[in-house]
């Protein structure tokens, strides 16, 4: 759409090749293109539409060694469509450092509702594991709190990565099959229309920005945010009381929302069965607080549990080894939940 709207210079960067599995969402690829670089496929198709456009295709993976080659031309806009956390964070940080305008696409997989796609600052994106992890890493590794515009969906993903099975049919370690370290090989379902709409939204945003047309985007409203602010503040005050400082609190309000809703479902970690997470849960959340699972580690998304006040007091009087020995089922359940958070945030 950028090309068809008259953009006269495009740099296309992608290290990947067209695959059969990507034909359900690739805008221009055909079966005959399977196996050729995506960037080259796009360039050839684009030149048949607008041969006057200056199009350069680079079959590259963005990283520190290719940053200068990719970003040195001082582009009017960088459109980030990367789904690998390490690479995405590196590109966004470089754009901020260089003062480049950037628009970032977050997760489009496992979504089906086009009416819930929004444009907002990265700080406001919700229900998206990719943007949540990127936000955490940008703040932790680069001191970037926000100021990056993203396209995201308010819709909660309807599926997760499928278990990885090798040729034998048994579950295997996905990392053994990676082309490059850190790039997933498992499959998350993608409804082809959703990434296409993400792309249309991105093109519309860039075109209106370049034309100087002011578009008022719809505000992101979260009616329950005050409850999470309360839990976040309660955590800070507890840390200050117990440790004399809150410097080890490594979560913001949105990450508290993830911990409370996604990990503990608004219930004490000591309750074995999940309850519905809705407005009624706040009756119980008002009696709960976040505390460190392991007191030797910081208060991060992968080290916070939700407990009732008395449970929290008892927990902090015990050693983890004692819990592991006396309550092995509880220990295993909590550590597995925290491991999920660790993986989701790329910690």
mmCIF file of N, CA and C in Angstrom, residues 217-335:
data_model
loop_
_atom_site.group_PDB
_atom_site.id
_atom_site.type_symbol
_atom_site.label_atom_id
_atom_site.label_comp_id
_atom_site.label_asym_id
_atom_site.label_seq_id
_atom_site.Cartn_x
_atom_site.Cartn_y
_atom_site.Cartn_z
ATOM 1 N N UNK A 217 -6.355 9.160 17.170
ATOM 2 C CA UNK A 217 -6.601 7.741 17.393
ATOM 3 C C UNK A 217 -7.506 7.534 18.604
ATOM 4 N N UNK A 218 -8.198 6.405 18.602
ATOM 5 C CA UNK A 218 -9.118 6.090 19.700
ATOM 6 C C UNK A 218 -8.333 5.818 20.970
ATOM 7 N N UNK A 219 -8.703 6.442 22.092
ATOM 8 C CA UNK A 219 -7.962 6.227 23.337
ATOM 9 C C UNK A 219 -8.133 4.800 23.854
ATOM 10 N N UNK A 220 -7.104 4.314 24.541
ATOM 11 C CA UNK A 220 -7.152 2.986 25.151
ATOM 12 C C UNK A 220 -7.690 3.140 26.571
ATOM 13 N N UNK A 221 -8.793 2.486 26.853
ATOM 14 C CA UNK A 221 -9.432 2.614 28.164
ATOM 15 C C UNK A 221 -9.324 1.293 28.910
ATOM 16 N N UNK A 222 -8.830 1.351 30.137
ATOM 17 C CA UNK A 222 -8.761 0.173 30.998
ATOM 18 C C UNK A 222 -9.455 0.524 32.312
ATOM 19 N N UNK A 223 -10.673 -0.003 32.467
ATOM 20 C CA UNK A 223 -11.482 0.383 33.615
ATOM 21 C C UNK A 223 -10.932 -0.142 34.939
ATOM 22 N N UNK A 224 -10.104 -1.192 34.882
ATOM 23 C CA UNK A 224 -9.621 -1.809 36.113
ATOM 24 C C UNK A 224 -8.216 -1.353 36.510
ATOM 25 N N UNK A 225 -7.659 -0.400 35.803
ATOM 26 C CA UNK A 225 -6.256 -0.054 36.015
ATOM 27 C C UNK A 225 -5.988 0.424 37.440
ATOM 28 N N UNK A 226 -6.965 1.071 38.067
ATOM 29 C CA UNK A 226 -6.753 1.564 39.431
ATOM 30 C C UNK A 226 -6.486 0.422 40.409
ATOM 31 N N UNK A 227 -7.108 -0.723 40.168
ATOM 32 C CA UNK A 227 -6.887 -1.876 41.050
ATOM 33 C C UNK A 227 -5.438 -2.360 40.949
ATOM 34 N N UNK A 228 -4.921 -2.378 39.732
ATOM 35 C CA UNK A 228 -3.536 -2.830 39.551
ATOM 36 C C UNK A 228 -2.558 -1.795 40.103
ATOM 37 N N UNK A 229 -2.904 -0.526 39.985
ATOM 38 C CA UNK A 229 -2.062 0.515 40.586
ATOM 39 C C UNK A 229 -1.992 0.318 42.100
ATOM 40 N N UNK A 230 -3.122 -0.063 42.684
ATOM 41 C CA UNK A 230 -3.162 -0.301 44.121
ATOM 42 C C UNK A 230 -2.229 -1.455 44.505
ATOM 43 N N UNK A 231 -2.280 -2.553 43.752
ATOM 44 C CA UNK A 231 -1.416 -3.695 44.036
ATOM 45 C C UNK A 231 0.050 -3.350 43.807
ATOM 46 N N UNK A 232 0.321 -2.554 42.790
ATOM 47 C CA UNK A 232 1.691 -2.121 42.519
ATOM 48 C C UNK A 232 2.212 -1.262 43.667
ATOM 49 N N UNK A 233 1.387 -0.317 44.118
ATOM 50 C CA UNK A 233 1.792 0.546 45.224
ATOM 51 C C UNK A 233 1.966 -0.252 46.508
ATOM 52 N N UNK A 234 1.100 -1.233 46.713
ATOM 53 C CA UNK A 234 1.197 -2.092 47.894
ATOM 54 C C UNK A 234 2.514 -2.870 47.871
ATOM 55 N N UNK A 235 2.916 -3.329 46.697
ATOM 56 C CA UNK A 235 4.181 -4.039 46.555
ATOM 57 C C UNK A 235 5.357 -3.118 46.895
ATOM 58 N N UNK A 236 5.333 -1.900 46.362
ATOM 59 C CA UNK A 236 6.415 -0.937 46.625
ATOM 60 C C UNK A 236 6.534 -0.645 48.120
ATOM 61 N N UNK A 237 5.393 -0.393 48.756
ATOM 62 C CA UNK A 237 5.409 -0.077 50.186
ATOM 63 C C UNK A 237 5.902 -1.265 51.011
ATOM 64 N N UNK A 238 5.515 -2.473 50.605
ATOM 65 C CA UNK A 238 5.952 -3.670 51.328
ATOM 66 C C UNK A 238 7.458 -3.864 51.177
ATOM 67 N N UNK A 239 7.976 -3.659 49.974
ATOM 68 C CA UNK A 239 9.422 -3.781 49.732
ATOM 69 C C UNK A 239 10.199 -2.777 50.576
ATOM 70 N N UNK A 240 9.684 -1.543 50.627
ATOM 71 C CA UNK A 240 10.362 -0.509 51.427
ATOM 72 C C UNK A 240 10.360 -0.868 52.899
ATOM 73 N N UNK A 241 9.244 -1.435 53.361
ATOM 74 C CA UNK A 241 9.129 -1.817 54.766
ATOM 75 C C UNK A 241 10.044 -2.989 55.110
ATOM 76 N N UNK A 242 10.127 -3.969 54.212
ATOM 77 C CA UNK A 242 10.868 -5.196 54.494
ATOM 78 C C UNK A 242 12.358 -5.067 54.203
ATOM 79 N N UNK A 243 12.687 -4.387 53.080
ATOM 80 C CA UNK A 243 14.085 -4.335 52.641
ATOM 81 C C UNK A 243 14.699 -2.937 52.752
ATOM 82 N N UNK A 244 13.896 -1.948 53.122
ATOM 83 C CA UNK A 244 14.416 -0.594 53.256
ATOM 84 C C UNK A 244 14.507 0.172 51.956
ATOM 85 N N UNK A 245 14.119 -0.465 50.845
ATOM 86 C CA UNK A 245 14.161 0.180 49.534
ATOM 87 C C UNK A 245 13.231 -0.558 48.577
ATOM 88 N N UNK A 246 12.772 0.144 47.534
ATOM 89 C CA UNK A 246 11.936 -0.479 46.503
ATOM 90 C C UNK A 246 12.690 -0.593 45.182
ATOM 91 N N UNK A 247 14.025 -0.466 45.246
ATOM 92 C CA UNK A 247 14.835 -0.485 44.024
ATOM 93 C C UNK A 247 14.818 -1.845 43.336
ATOM 94 N N UNK A 248 14.463 -2.897 44.075
ATOM 95 C CA UNK A 248 14.426 -4.234 43.484
ATOM 96 C C UNK A 248 13.074 -4.572 42.867
ATOM 97 N N UNK A 249 12.153 -3.613 42.873
ATOM 98 C CA UNK A 249 10.865 -3.819 42.205
ATOM 99 C C UNK A 249 11.062 -3.589 40.718
ATOM 100 N N UNK A 250 10.950 -4.651 39.926
ATOM 101 C CA UNK A 250 11.240 -4.589 38.500
ATOM 102 C C UNK A 250 9.992 -4.764 37.644
ATOM 103 N N UNK A 251 8.851 -4.346 38.164
ATOM 104 C CA UNK A 251 7.604 -4.448 37.409
ATOM 105 C C UNK A 251 6.900 -3.101 37.411
ATOM 106 N N UNK A 252 6.176 -2.830 36.327
ATOM 107 C CA UNK A 252 5.328 -1.646 36.285
ATOM 108 C C UNK A 252 3.876 -2.093 36.448
ATOM 109 N N UNK A 253 2.948 -1.175 36.317
ATOM 110 C CA UNK A 253 1.533 -1.494 36.559
ATOM 111 C C UNK A 253 1.019 -2.520 35.555
ATOM 112 N N UNK A 254 1.417 -2.379 34.290
ATOM 113 C CA UNK A 254 0.929 -3.305 33.278
ATOM 114 C C UNK A 254 1.465 -4.714 33.522
ATOM 115 N N UNK A 255 2.687 -4.815 34.020
ATOM 116 C CA UNK A 255 3.251 -6.122 34.327
ATOM 117 C C UNK A 255 2.607 -6.720 35.575
ATOM 118 N N UNK A 256 2.207 -5.871 36.513
ATOM 119 C CA UNK A 256 1.423 -6.338 37.656
ATOM 120 C C UNK A 256 0.108 -6.943 37.159
ATOM 121 N N UNK A 257 -0.498 -6.293 36.155
ATOM 122 C CA UNK A 257 -1.732 -6.820 35.568
ATOM 123 C C UNK A 257 -1.502 -8.225 35.016
ATOM 124 N N UNK A 258 -0.383 -8.422 34.329
ATOM 125 C CA UNK A 258 -0.051 -9.742 33.784
ATOM 126 C C UNK A 258 0.107 -10.767 34.909
ATOM 127 N N UNK A 259 0.853 -10.404 35.938
ATOM 128 C CA UNK A 259 1.105 -11.325 37.046
ATOM 129 C C UNK A 259 -0.206 -11.724 37.725
ATOM 130 N N UNK A 260 -1.049 -10.730 38.003
ATOM 131 C CA UNK A 260 -2.287 -10.978 38.741
ATOM 132 C C UNK A 260 -3.306 -11.756 37.899
ATOM 133 N N UNK A 261 -3.510 -11.309 36.644
ATOM 134 C CA UNK A 261 -4.558 -11.919 35.809
ATOM 135 C C UNK A 261 -4.092 -13.196 35.125
ATOM 136 N N UNK A 262 -2.930 -13.129 34.467
ATOM 137 C CA UNK A 262 -2.511 -14.238 33.626
ATOM 138 C C UNK A 262 -1.851 -15.366 34.420
ATOM 139 N N UNK A 263 -1.074 -15.005 35.435
ATOM 140 C CA UNK A 263 -0.382 -16.053 36.191
ATOM 141 C C UNK A 263 -1.233 -16.620 37.318
ATOM 142 N N UNK A 264 -1.859 -15.715 38.115
ATOM 143 C CA UNK A 264 -2.536 -16.179 39.337
ATOM 144 C C UNK A 264 -4.047 -16.061 39.288
ATOM 145 N N UNK A 265 -4.591 -15.553 38.188
ATOM 146 C CA UNK A 265 -6.044 -15.508 37.982
ATOM 147 C C UNK A 265 -6.791 -14.831 39.128
ATOM 148 N N UNK A 266 -6.138 -13.815 39.726
ATOM 149 C CA UNK A 266 -6.802 -13.056 40.777
ATOM 150 C C UNK A 266 -7.027 -13.830 42.064
ATOM 151 N N UNK A 267 -6.240 -14.867 42.293
ATOM 152 C CA UNK A 267 -6.413 -15.702 43.484
ATOM 153 C C UNK A 267 -5.073 -15.929 44.158
ATOM 154 N N UNK A 268 -5.123 -16.378 45.379
ATOM 155 C CA UNK A 268 -3.901 -16.710 46.091
ATOM 156 C C UNK A 268 -3.186 -17.869 45.395
ATOM 157 N N UNK A 269 -1.861 -17.803 45.371
ATOM 158 C CA UNK A 269 -1.075 -18.894 44.787
ATOM 159 C C UNK A 269 -1.291 -20.196 45.542
ATOM 160 N N UNK A 270 -1.819 -20.110 46.758
ATOM 161 C CA UNK A 270 -2.062 -21.312 47.548
ATOM 162 C C UNK A 270 -3.396 -21.980 47.215
ATOM 163 N N UNK A 271 -4.214 -21.333 46.411
ATOM 164 C CA UNK A 271 -5.465 -21.951 45.986
ATOM 165 C C UNK A 271 -5.195 -22.770 44.733
ATOM 166 N N UNK A 272 -5.472 -24.070 44.755
ATOM 167 C CA UNK A 272 -5.093 -24.936 43.630
ATOM 168 C C UNK A 272 -5.931 -24.773 42.378
ATOM 169 N N UNK A 273 -7.142 -24.206 42.487
ATOM 170 C CA UNK A 273 -8.020 -24.131 41.323
ATOM 171 C C UNK A 273 -8.306 -22.687 40.954
ATOM 172 N N UNK A 274 -8.226 -22.404 39.644
ATOM 173 C CA UNK A 274 -8.440 -21.036 39.154
ATOM 174 C C UNK A 274 -9.909 -20.666 39.219
ATOM 175 N N UNK A 275 -10.151 -19.398 39.444
ATOM 176 C CA UNK A 275 -11.508 -18.857 39.399
ATOM 177 C C UNK A 275 -11.600 -17.937 38.198
ATOM 178 N N UNK A 276 -12.820 -17.570 37.819
ATOM 179 C CA UNK A 276 -12.980 -16.628 36.715
ATOM 180 C C UNK A 276 -12.339 -15.302 37.082
ATOM 181 N N UNK A 277 -11.680 -14.688 36.091
ATOM 182 C CA UNK A 277 -11.085 -13.376 36.305
ATOM 183 C C UNK A 277 -12.062 -12.336 35.770
ATOM 184 N N UNK A 278 -12.785 -11.705 36.634
ATOM 185 C CA UNK A 278 -13.751 -10.689 36.255
ATOM 186 C C UNK A 278 -13.838 -9.638 37.329
ATOM 187 N N UNK A 279 -14.863 -8.798 37.248
ATOM 188 C CA UNK A 279 -14.972 -7.726 38.229
ATOM 189 C C UNK A 279 -15.139 -8.264 39.645
ATOM 190 N N UNK A 280 -15.767 -9.435 39.774
ATOM 191 C CA UNK A 280 -15.944 -10.007 41.099
ATOM 192 C C UNK A 280 -14.658 -10.394 41.784
ATOM 193 N N UNK A 281 -13.589 -10.573 40.980
ATOM 194 C CA UNK A 281 -12.340 -11.004 41.598
ATOM 195 C C UNK A 281 -11.769 -9.935 42.505
ATOM 196 N N UNK A 282 -12.167 -8.676 42.321
ATOM 197 C CA UNK A 282 -11.570 -7.607 43.128
ATOM 198 C C UNK A 282 -11.976 -7.698 44.600
ATOM 199 N N UNK A 283 -13.052 -8.409 44.883
ATOM 200 C CA UNK A 283 -13.413 -8.613 46.288
ATOM 201 C C UNK A 283 -12.319 -9.400 46.992
ATOM 202 N N UNK A 284 -11.728 -10.372 46.269
ATOM 203 C CA UNK A 284 -10.654 -11.163 46.875
ATOM 204 C C UNK A 284 -9.300 -10.482 46.718
ATOM 205 N N UNK A 285 -9.081 -9.789 45.590
ATOM 206 C CA UNK A 285 -7.802 -9.131 45.372
ATOM 207 C C UNK A 285 -7.534 -8.075 46.430
ATOM 208 N N UNK A 286 -8.586 -7.459 46.945
ATOM 209 C CA UNK A 286 -8.405 -6.454 47.998
ATOM 210 C C UNK A 286 -7.825 -7.049 49.272
ATOM 211 N N UNK A 287 -7.826 -8.372 49.374
ATOM 212 C CA UNK A 287 -7.257 -9.045 50.540
ATOM 213 C C UNK A 287 -5.920 -9.710 50.207
ATOM 214 N N UNK A 288 -5.376 -9.412 49.012
ATOM 215 C CA UNK A 288 -4.167 -10.069 48.544
ATOM 216 C C UNK A 288 -3.035 -9.069 48.326
ATOM 217 N N UNK A 289 -1.820 -9.591 48.246
ATOM 218 C CA UNK A 289 -0.662 -8.750 47.960
ATOM 219 C C UNK A 289 0.374 -9.560 47.184
ATOM 220 N N UNK A 290 1.224 -8.852 46.459
ATOM 221 C CA UNK A 290 2.315 -9.482 45.727
ATOM 222 C C UNK A 290 3.570 -9.514 46.589
ATOM 223 N N UNK A 291 4.208 -10.661 46.648
ATOM 224 C CA UNK A 291 5.475 -10.793 47.383
ATOM 225 C C UNK A 291 6.432 -11.632 46.554
ATOM 226 N N UNK A 292 7.700 -11.545 46.893
ATOM 227 C CA UNK A 292 8.707 -12.341 46.201
ATOM 228 C C UNK A 292 8.552 -13.830 46.547
ATOM 229 N N UNK A 293 8.669 -14.676 45.552
ATOM 230 C CA UNK A 293 8.720 -16.116 45.794
ATOM 231 C C UNK A 293 10.071 -16.476 46.404
ATOM 232 N N UNK A 294 11.140 -16.024 45.764
ATOM 233 C CA UNK A 294 12.491 -16.221 46.266
ATOM 234 C C UNK A 294 13.006 -14.870 46.763
ATOM 235 N N UNK A 295 13.212 -14.755 48.059
ATOM 236 C CA UNK A 295 13.602 -13.467 48.632
ATOM 237 C C UNK A 295 15.002 -13.025 48.225
ATOM 238 N N UNK A 296 15.783 -13.944 47.652
ATOM 239 C CA UNK A 296 17.142 -13.606 47.209
ATOM 240 C C UNK A 296 17.151 -12.983 45.818
ATOM 241 N N UNK A 297 16.003 -13.017 45.125
ATOM 242 C CA UNK A 297 15.919 -12.490 43.760
ATOM 243 C C UNK A 297 15.031 -11.252 43.740
ATOM 244 N N UNK A 298 15.194 -10.364 42.744
ATOM 245 C CA UNK A 298 14.382 -9.146 42.675
ATOM 246 C C UNK A 298 12.896 -9.447 42.484
ATOM 247 N N UNK A 299 12.088 -8.429 42.732
ATOM 248 C CA UNK A 299 10.633 -8.551 42.549
ATOM 249 C C UNK A 299 10.316 -8.330 41.074
ATOM 250 N N UNK A 300 10.472 -9.402 40.279
ATOM 251 C CA UNK A 300 10.245 -9.351 38.836
ATOM 252 C C UNK A 300 9.021 -10.176 38.483
ATOM 253 N N UNK A 301 8.605 -10.123 37.215
ATOM 254 C CA UNK A 301 7.436 -10.895 36.783
ATOM 255 C C UNK A 301 7.631 -12.387 37.033
ATOM 256 N N UNK A 302 8.887 -12.846 37.016
ATOM 257 C CA UNK A 302 9.171 -14.268 37.201
ATOM 258 C C UNK A 302 9.480 -14.628 38.649
ATOM 259 N N UNK A 303 9.199 -13.695 39.579
ATOM 260 C CA UNK A 303 9.495 -13.976 40.991
ATOM 261 C C UNK A 303 8.463 -13.362 41.921
ATOM 262 N N UNK A 304 7.232 -13.160 41.413
ATOM 263 C CA UNK A 304 6.173 -12.590 42.251
ATOM 264 C C UNK A 304 4.996 -13.551 42.349
ATOM 265 N N UNK A 305 4.520 -13.754 43.568
ATOM 266 C CA UNK A 305 3.323 -14.565 43.775
ATOM 267 C C UNK A 305 2.277 -13.729 44.511
ATOM 268 N N UNK A 306 1.042 -14.111 44.316
ATOM 269 C CA UNK A 306 -0.083 -13.417 44.940
ATOM 270 C C UNK A 306 -0.544 -14.240 46.142
ATOM 271 N N UNK A 307 -0.563 -13.612 47.316
ATOM 272 C CA UNK A 307 -0.945 -14.315 48.535
ATOM 273 C C UNK A 307 -1.843 -13.434 49.399
ATOM 274 N N UNK A 308 -2.613 -14.075 50.260
ATOM 275 C CA UNK A 308 -3.345 -13.335 51.273
ATOM 276 C C UNK A 308 -2.340 -12.771 52.275
ATOM 277 N N UNK A 309 -2.749 -11.739 52.994
ATOM 278 C CA UNK A 309 -1.821 -11.036 53.882
ATOM 279 C C UNK A 309 -1.139 -11.992 54.870
ATOM 280 N N UNK A 310 -1.916 -12.850 55.512
ATOM 281 C CA UNK A 310 -1.338 -13.775 56.491
ATOM 282 C C UNK A 310 -0.451 -14.809 55.812
ATOM 283 N N UNK A 311 -0.851 -15.244 54.601
ATOM 284 C CA UNK A 311 -0.039 -16.199 53.850
ATOM 285 C C UNK A 311 1.304 -15.579 53.465
ATOM 286 N N UNK A 312 1.263 -14.303 53.111
ATOM 287 C CA UNK A 312 2.493 -13.597 52.726
ATOM 288 C C UNK A 312 3.453 -13.510 53.903
ATOM 289 N N UNK A 313 2.897 -13.220 55.065
ATOM 290 C CA UNK A 313 3.726 -13.122 56.270
ATOM 291 C C UNK A 313 4.380 -14.467 56.581
ATOM 292 N N UNK A 314 3.600 -15.542 56.467
ATOM 293 C CA UNK A 314 4.140 -16.873 56.726
ATOM 294 C C UNK A 314 5.190 -17.251 55.678
ATOM 295 N N UNK A 315 4.904 -16.926 54.397
ATOM 296 C CA UNK A 315 5.830 -17.265 53.316
ATOM 297 C C UNK A 315 7.194 -16.619 53.540
ATOM 298 N N UNK A 316 7.196 -15.370 53.960
ATOM 299 C CA UNK A 316 8.449 -14.635 54.116
ATOM 300 C C UNK A 316 9.221 -15.047 55.371
ATOM 301 N N UNK A 317 8.596 -15.879 56.198
ATOM 302 C CA UNK A 317 9.295 -16.390 57.384
ATOM 303 C C UNK A 317 9.928 -17.754 57.124
ATOM 304 N N UNK A 318 9.723 -18.288 55.888
ATOM 305 C CA UNK A 318 10.227 -19.623 55.567
ATOM 306 C C UNK A 318 11.274 -19.559 54.450
ATOM 307 N N UNK A 319 12.068 -20.610 54.362
ATOM 308 C CA UNK A 319 13.031 -20.753 53.283
ATOM 309 C C UNK A 319 12.400 -21.586 52.169
ATOM 310 N N UNK A 320 12.820 -21.337 50.926
ATOM 311 C CA UNK A 320 12.272 -22.094 49.804
ATOM 312 C C UNK A 320 12.554 -23.588 49.929
ATOM 313 N N UNK A 321 13.719 -23.922 50.458
ATOM 314 C CA UNK A 321 14.059 -25.338 50.621
ATOM 315 C C UNK A 321 13.080 -26.030 51.555
ATOM 316 N N UNK A 322 12.612 -25.300 52.582
ATOM 317 C CA UNK A 322 11.629 -25.855 53.510
ATOM 318 C C UNK A 322 10.304 -26.109 52.790
ATOM 319 N N UNK A 323 9.886 -25.147 51.951
ATOM 320 C CA UNK A 323 8.643 -25.313 51.182
ATOM 321 C C UNK A 323 8.776 -26.493 50.228
ATOM 322 N N UNK A 324 9.926 -26.582 49.553
ATOM 323 C CA UNK A 324 10.162 -27.665 48.594
ATOM 324 C C UNK A 324 10.084 -29.025 49.266
ATOM 325 N N UNK A 325 10.608 -29.119 50.487
ATOM 326 C CA UNK A 325 10.640 -30.382 51.205
ATOM 327 C C UNK A 325 9.284 -30.754 51.787
ATOM 328 N N UNK A 326 8.603 -29.758 52.378
ATOM 329 C CA UNK A 326 7.346 -30.042 53.082
ATOM 330 C C UNK A 326 6.116 -29.983 52.179
ATOM 331 N N UNK A 327 6.168 -29.171 51.109
ATOM 332 C CA UNK A 327 5.021 -29.017 50.211
ATOM 333 C C UNK A 327 5.473 -29.133 48.758
ATOM 334 N N UNK A 328 5.921 -30.318 48.352
ATOM 335 C CA UNK A 328 6.494 -30.474 47.008
ATOM 336 C C UNK A 328 5.531 -30.139 45.868
ATOM 337 N N UNK A 329 4.244 -30.484 46.007
ATOM 338 C CA UNK A 329 3.285 -30.206 44.932
ATOM 339 C C UNK A 329 3.100 -28.694 44.745
ATOM 340 N N UNK A 330 2.969 -27.979 45.843
ATOM 341 C CA UNK A 330 2.831 -26.525 45.809
ATOM 342 C C UNK A 330 4.086 -25.895 45.201
ATOM 343 N N UNK A 331 5.239 -26.375 45.608
ATOM 344 C CA UNK A 331 6.508 -25.839 45.104
ATOM 345 C C UNK A 331 6.612 -26.021 43.592
ATOM 346 N N UNK A 332 6.306 -27.220 43.107
ATOM 347 C CA UNK A 332 6.405 -27.512 41.675
ATOM 348 C C UNK A 332 5.406 -26.663 40.881
ATOM 349 N N UNK A 333 4.185 -26.537 41.401
ATOM 350 C CA UNK A 333 3.155 -25.766 40.687
ATOM 351 C C UNK A 333 3.559 -24.302 40.555
ATOM 352 N N UNK A 334 4.027 -23.698 41.647
ATOM 353 C CA UNK A 334 4.409 -22.287 41.608
ATOM 354 C C UNK A 334 5.620 -22.075 40.706
ATOM 355 N N UNK A 335 6.633 -22.906 40.837
ATOM 356 C CA UNK A 335 7.839 -22.718 40.016
ATOM 357 C C UNK A 335 7.543 -22.896 38.535
#
